[in-house]
mmCIF file of C-alpha atoms in Angstrom:
data_model
loop_
_atom_site.group_PDB
_atom_site.id
_atom_site.type_symbol
_atom_site.label_atom_id
_atom_site.label_comp_id
_atom_site.label_asym_id
_atom_site.label_seq_id
_atom_site.Cartn_x
_atom_site.Cartn_y
_atom_site.Cartn_z
ATOM 1 C CA MET V 12 75.985 87.357 121.905
ATOM 2 C CA MET V 13 79.727 87.363 121.272
ATOM 3 C CA ALA V 14 81.849 90.145 121.821
ATOM 4 C CA GLY V 15 82.724 90.640 118.108
ATOM 5 C CA SER V 16 78.623 90.807 117.416
ATOM 6 C CA HIS V 17 78.389 93.263 119.960
ATOM 7 C CA ILE V 18 81.002 95.171 118.356
ATOM 8 C CA ALA V 19 79.513 95.063 114.735
ATOM 9 C CA LEU V 20 76.192 95.821 116.217
ATOM 10 C CA GLY V 21 77.156 99.072 118.283
ATOM 11 C CA ALA V 22 78.871 100.257 114.932
ATOM 12 C CA ALA V 23 75.584 99.556 113.001
ATOM 13 C CA ALA V 24 73.508 100.983 115.810
ATOM 14 C CA TRP V 25 75.619 104.241 115.305
ATOM 15 C CA PHE V 26 75.514 104.206 111.940
ATOM 16 C CA VAL V 27 71.705 104.511 111.928
ATOM 17 C CA ALA V 28 71.381 106.810 115.163
ATOM 18 C CA ALA V 29 74.192 109.528 114.206
ATOM 19 C CA PRO V 30 72.434 111.113 111.759
ATOM 20 C CA ARG V 31 69.089 111.939 113.592
ATOM 21 C CA LEU V 32 71.340 112.891 116.280
ATOM 22 C CA GLY V 33 73.011 115.457 114.159
ATOM 23 C CA LEU V 34 76.595 113.773 114.442
ATOM 24 C CA PRO V 35 78.991 112.497 112.394
ATOM 25 C CA ALA V 36 78.510 108.757 111.702
ATOM 26 C CA LEU V 37 82.316 108.247 110.595
ATOM 27 C CA ASP V 38 84.144 110.211 113.058
ATOM 28 C CA PRO V 39 86.453 107.687 114.431
ATOM 29 C CA ALA V 40 86.213 108.744 118.253
ATOM 30 C CA LEU V 41 82.488 108.614 118.258
ATOM 31 C CA LEU V 42 82.585 105.303 116.431
ATOM 32 C CA GLY V 43 84.980 104.301 119.132
ATOM 33 C CA LEU V 44 82.657 105.420 121.945
ATOM 34 C CA ALA V 45 79.717 103.415 120.291
ATOM 35 C CA VAL V 46 81.737 100.094 120.388
ATOM 36 C CA PHE V 47 83.092 100.745 124.083
ATOM 37 C CA GLY V 48 79.366 101.373 124.833
ATOM 38 C CA ALA V 49 78.310 98.090 123.385
ATOM 39 C CA LEU V 50 80.723 96.048 125.087
ATOM 40 C CA LEU V 51 80.117 97.956 128.684
ATOM 41 C CA PRO V 52 77.330 96.000 129.822
ATOM 42 C CA ASP V 53 79.474 92.857 130.045
ATOM 43 C CA ILE V 54 81.539 94.508 132.342
ATOM 44 C CA ASP V 55 79.726 92.083 135.170
ATOM 45 C CA HIS V 56 81.581 89.185 133.514
ATOM 46 C CA PRO V 57 85.076 88.857 134.535
ATOM 47 C CA LYS V 58 85.753 86.330 131.686
ATOM 48 C CA SER V 59 84.412 88.863 128.948
ATOM 49 C CA TRP V 60 86.455 90.684 126.815
ATOM 50 C CA LEU V 61 85.885 94.039 128.486
ATOM 51 C CA GLY V 62 85.997 91.980 132.102
ATOM 52 C CA LYS V 63 89.563 90.898 131.366
ATOM 53 C CA ARG V 64 90.748 94.214 130.595
ATOM 54 C CA LEU V 65 88.924 95.993 133.293
ATOM 55 C CA ARG V 66 89.487 92.749 136.187
ATOM 56 C CA PRO V 67 89.083 94.871 139.283
ATOM 57 C CA VAL V 68 85.876 96.110 137.966
ATOM 58 C CA SER V 69 84.283 93.430 136.686
ATOM 59 C CA THR V 70 85.194 91.153 139.711
ATOM 60 C CA ALA V 71 83.405 93.764 141.969
ATOM 61 C CA CYS V 72 80.580 94.013 139.521
ATOM 62 C CA ALA V 73 79.983 90.087 139.346
ATOM 63 C CA THR V 74 80.600 89.788 143.014
ATOM 64 C CA LEU V 75 77.913 92.293 143.893
ATOM 65 C CA PHE V 76 75.227 91.762 141.231
ATOM 66 C CA GLY V 77 76.317 88.785 138.922
ATOM 67 C CA HIS V 78 76.132 88.481 135.101
ATOM 68 C CA ARG V 79 73.551 90.040 133.253
ATOM 69 C CA GLY V 80 72.237 91.614 136.431
ATOM 70 C CA VAL V 81 71.835 95.667 136.836
ATOM 71 C CA THR V 82 73.979 96.209 134.194
ATOM 72 C CA HIS V 83 71.598 94.483 131.727
ATOM 73 C CA SER V 84 68.411 95.698 133.546
ATOM 74 C CA LEU V 85 66.016 98.560 133.005
ATOM 75 C CA LEU V 86 67.535 100.504 135.930
ATOM 76 C CA ALA V 87 70.476 100.598 133.170
ATOM 77 C CA VAL V 88 68.398 101.909 130.550
ATOM 78 C CA VAL V 89 67.027 104.711 132.875
ATOM 79 C CA GLY V 90 70.655 105.587 133.538
ATOM 80 C CA CYS V 91 71.586 105.686 129.965
ATOM 81 C CA ALA V 92 68.614 107.981 129.412
ATOM 82 C CA ALA V 93 69.831 110.329 132.188
ATOM 83 C CA LEU V 94 73.157 110.440 130.852
ATOM 84 C CA LEU V 95 71.701 111.112 127.583
ATOM 85 C CA PHE V 96 69.670 114.122 128.715
ATOM 86 C CA SER V 97 72.312 115.324 131.207
ATOM 87 C CA GLN V 98 73.566 118.920 130.600
ATOM 88 C CA ASN V 99 76.820 118.491 132.299
ATOM 89 C CA VAL V 100 78.586 115.905 129.311
ATOM 90 C CA PRO V 101 78.374 116.706 125.555
ATOM 91 C CA LEU V 102 76.036 114.823 123.733
ATOM 92 C CA ALA V 103 78.908 113.611 121.295
ATOM 93 C CA VAL V 104 80.360 111.825 124.325
ATOM 94 C CA THR V 105 77.090 110.757 125.737
ATOM 95 C CA ALA V 106 75.015 109.868 122.592
ATOM 96 C CA PRO V 107 77.309 107.096 121.042
ATOM 97 C CA LEU V 108 78.327 105.300 124.428
ATOM 98 C CA VAL V 109 74.296 105.285 125.191
ATOM 99 C CA VAL V 110 73.474 104.105 121.492
ATOM 100 C CA GLY V 111 76.282 101.099 121.943
ATOM 101 C CA TYR V 112 75.192 100.276 125.501
ATOM 102 C CA LEU V 113 71.387 99.650 124.348
ATOM 103 C CA SER V 114 72.528 97.826 121.023
ATOM 104 C CA HIS V 115 73.984 95.430 123.535
ATOM 105 C CA LEU V 116 70.601 94.933 125.569
ATOM 106 C CA ALA V 117 68.849 94.500 122.439
ATOM 107 C CA ALA V 118 71.148 92.054 120.903
ATOM 108 C CA ASP V 119 70.784 90.089 124.298
ATOM 109 C CA LEU V 120 67.345 90.227 124.186
ATOM 110 C CA LEU V 121 67.334 88.134 121.008
ATOM 111 C CA THR V 122 69.064 85.227 122.564
ATOM 112 C CA PRO V 123 67.248 82.267 124.779
ATOM 113 C CA ALA V 124 69.129 83.531 128.019
ATOM 114 C CA GLY V 125 67.132 86.857 127.575
ATOM 115 C CA LEU V 126 67.515 89.576 130.072
ATOM 116 C CA ARG V 127 66.575 90.301 133.694
ATOM 117 C CA LEU V 128 64.965 93.752 132.607
ATOM 118 C CA ALA V 129 63.028 93.822 136.218
ATOM 119 C CA TRP V 130 66.480 93.067 138.020
ATOM 120 C CA PRO V 131 66.560 92.440 141.303
ATOM 121 C CA LEU V 132 63.649 90.019 140.097
ATOM 122 C CA ARG V 133 64.444 86.980 138.726
ATOM 123 C CA GLY V 134 62.108 86.746 135.685
ATOM 124 C CA THR V 135 63.650 86.981 132.131
ATOM 125 C CA TYR V 136 62.560 88.481 128.906
ATOM 126 C CA ALA V 137 63.552 87.236 125.775
ATOM 127 C CA LEU V 138 62.757 87.137 121.730
ATOM 128 C CA PRO V 139 64.800 84.191 121.046
ATOM 129 C CA LEU V 140 66.023 84.748 117.357
ATOM 130 C CA CYS V 141 69.368 83.135 117.519
ATOM 131 C CA ARG V 142 71.629 81.296 120.276
ATOM 132 C CA SER V 143 74.866 83.030 121.207
ATOM 133 C CA GLY V 144 77.616 81.226 119.374
ATOM 134 C CA SER V 145 75.465 79.716 117.281
ATOM 135 C CA PRO V 146 76.218 79.577 113.187
ATOM 136 C CA PHE V 147 72.862 81.612 112.651
ATOM 137 C CA GLU V 148 74.553 84.708 114.962
ATOM 138 C CA PRO V 149 77.283 85.911 112.279
ATOM 139 C CA LEU V 150 74.648 86.032 109.724
ATOM 140 C CA VAL V 151 72.048 87.862 111.593
ATOM 141 C CA VAL V 152 74.684 90.248 112.774
ATOM 142 C CA ALA V 153 75.790 90.540 108.903
ATOM 143 C CA LEU V 154 72.369 91.221 107.865
ATOM 144 C CA MET V 155 71.872 94.135 110.599
ATOM 145 C CA LEU V 156 75.089 95.833 109.571
ATOM 146 C CA SER V 157 74.644 95.643 106.050
ATOM 147 C CA TRP V 158 71.261 97.361 106.331
ATOM 148 C CA ALA V 159 72.743 100.163 108.804
ATOM 149 C CA TRP V 160 75.449 100.943 106.574
ATOM 150 C CA GLY V 161 73.100 101.312 103.368
ATOM 151 C CA SER V 162 70.814 103.471 105.412
ATOM 152 C CA THR V 163 73.613 106.261 106.086
ATOM 153 C CA SER V 164 73.904 108.600 103.474
ATOM 154 C CA GLU V 165 77.362 109.796 104.927
ATOM 155 C CA GLN V 166 80.412 108.944 102.804
ATOM 156 C CA ILE V 167 84.122 108.741 103.756
ATOM 157 C CA ASN V 168 85.687 112.128 102.759
ATOM 158 C CA TRP V 169 89.149 111.168 101.335
ATOM 159 C CA HIS V 170 89.833 114.819 100.551
ATOM 160 C CA ALA V 171 89.349 116.012 104.338
ATOM 161 C CA GLY V 172 91.590 112.937 105.422
ATOM 162 C CA LEU V 173 94.436 113.817 103.260
ATOM 163 C CA ARG V 174 93.996 117.377 104.317
ATOM 164 C CA ALA V 175 94.258 116.224 108.145
ATOM 165 C CA LEU V 176 97.292 114.212 107.197
ATOM 166 C CA GLY V 177 99.209 116.952 105.814
ATOM 167 C CA VAL V 178 99.744 115.060 102.611
ATOM 168 C CA CYS V 179 97.761 118.363 100.717
ATOM 169 C CA ARG V 180 100.581 120.976 102.172
ATOM 170 C CA VAL V 181 103.051 118.705 100.320
ATOM 171 C CA ALA V 182 101.147 117.800 97.219
ATOM 172 C CA ALA V 183 98.625 120.445 96.250
ATOM 173 C CA GLN V 184 100.649 122.202 93.757
ATOM 174 C CA SER V 185 101.665 119.338 91.886
ATOM 175 C CA TRP V 186 98.460 117.755 92.266
ATOM 176 C CA PRO V 187 95.844 120.150 92.708
ATOM 177 C CA ALA V 188 93.205 117.857 92.022
ATOM 178 C CA LEU V 189 93.865 115.578 94.666
ATOM 179 C CA CYS V 190 93.306 117.977 97.619
ATOM 180 C CA PRO V 191 90.211 120.712 96.194
ATOM 181 C CA PRO V 192 89.231 123.151 98.350
ATOM 182 C CA GLY V 193 87.138 122.072 101.126
ATOM 183 C CA PRO V 194 84.692 123.350 103.658
ATOM 184 C CA GLU V 195 85.939 126.067 106.218
ATOM 185 C CA PRO V 196 87.027 123.653 109.303
ATOM 186 C CA VAL V 197 84.603 123.175 112.108
ATOM 187 C CA ALA V 198 85.386 122.977 115.770
ATOM 188 C CA ALA V 199 86.830 119.461 116.493
ATOM 189 C CA LEU V 200 84.426 117.518 118.640
ATOM 190 C CA PRO V 201 85.496 116.905 122.140
ATOM 191 C CA ARG V 202 87.732 113.718 122.716
ATOM 192 C CA PRO V 203 86.891 112.089 125.888
ATOM 193 C CA ASP V 204 89.989 110.947 128.096
ATOM 194 C CA LEU V 205 89.308 107.461 127.923
ATOM 195 C CA GLU V 206 92.748 106.389 130.053
ATOM 196 C CA LYS V 207 91.399 108.612 133.064
ATOM 197 C CA THR V 208 88.257 107.073 133.019
ATOM 198 C CA LEU V 209 89.045 103.846 133.035
ATOM 199 C CA ALA V 210 91.614 104.639 135.534
ATOM 200 C CA ARG V 211 88.942 106.031 137.986
ATOM 201 C CA LEU V 212 87.098 102.758 137.402
ATOM 202 C CA ARG V 213 90.052 100.843 138.553
ATOM 203 C CA GLU V 214 90.330 102.711 141.788
ATOM 204 C CA SER V 215 86.771 102.856 142.551
ATOM 205 C CA SER V 216 86.451 98.855 142.165
ATOM 206 C CA GLN V 217 89.740 98.209 144.105
ATOM 207 C CA THR V 218 88.230 100.411 147.081
ATOM 208 C CA LEU V 219 84.929 98.949 146.798
ATOM 209 C CA LEU V 220 86.528 95.383 146.777
ATOM 210 C CA ALA V 221 88.693 96.540 149.621
ATOM 211 C CA ARG V 222 85.622 97.677 151.868
ATOM 212 C CA ASN V 223 83.820 94.139 151.631
ATOM 213 C CA GLY V 224 87.174 92.397 152.495
ATOM 214 C CA MET V 225 87.807 90.870 148.891
ATOM 215 C CA ARG V 226 91.035 91.081 146.783
ATOM 216 C CA PRO V 227 90.535 91.636 142.815
ATOM 217 C CA ALA V 228 91.693 88.547 140.942
ATOM 218 C CA ALA V 229 95.662 88.744 139.813
ATOM 219 C CA GLU V 230 96.072 90.213 136.172
ATOM 220 C CA PRO V 231 96.763 87.647 133.495
ATOM 221 C CA ALA V 232 100.568 87.308 132.605
ATOM 222 C CA ASN V 233 101.480 89.121 129.144
#
């Protein structure tokens, strides 16, 4: 499927999974991680949305494994399970990444190209519901997103947002109804440093390419 469809389906999957994991479905950081996870399998395609932005990494993955190779296989699913049950990384980080990642695999499984689940074997598995980029794809995505949004009971807390922005400190006395007393603040969920993670990925891929006598493709001009 296209990048926009994967983003929407990653968010939809998180709306459904988050309440069952005891995590907030509408937390911006967690939702962002789910969306990032939904784009992550296409790191093996230099022309994908994520591949263009992480060119050295995507070039290395495409050269070594090809598109829809190991990142779209059962090995990747096993890796997701290991990450999810790891005690070294908080669940608030691993859960949205894994949910988004698996949503990508499920979406690609619905296209005629399917997945090489048994990679490195060449056989593909598919439940061809819609062709990638076809007019039917947005309809399928819209239906799934609508169902997922309707299945979550979590609502946007506008009062909490106003308090977080500091509006209540200024307007509480003039408009007390605008900022009613809220629950005691809870500890903030850990925010992963994505910039450092991406920098490490770039360094690792450049080292890998250098060891194999290859050069990363030149970055596109701004």
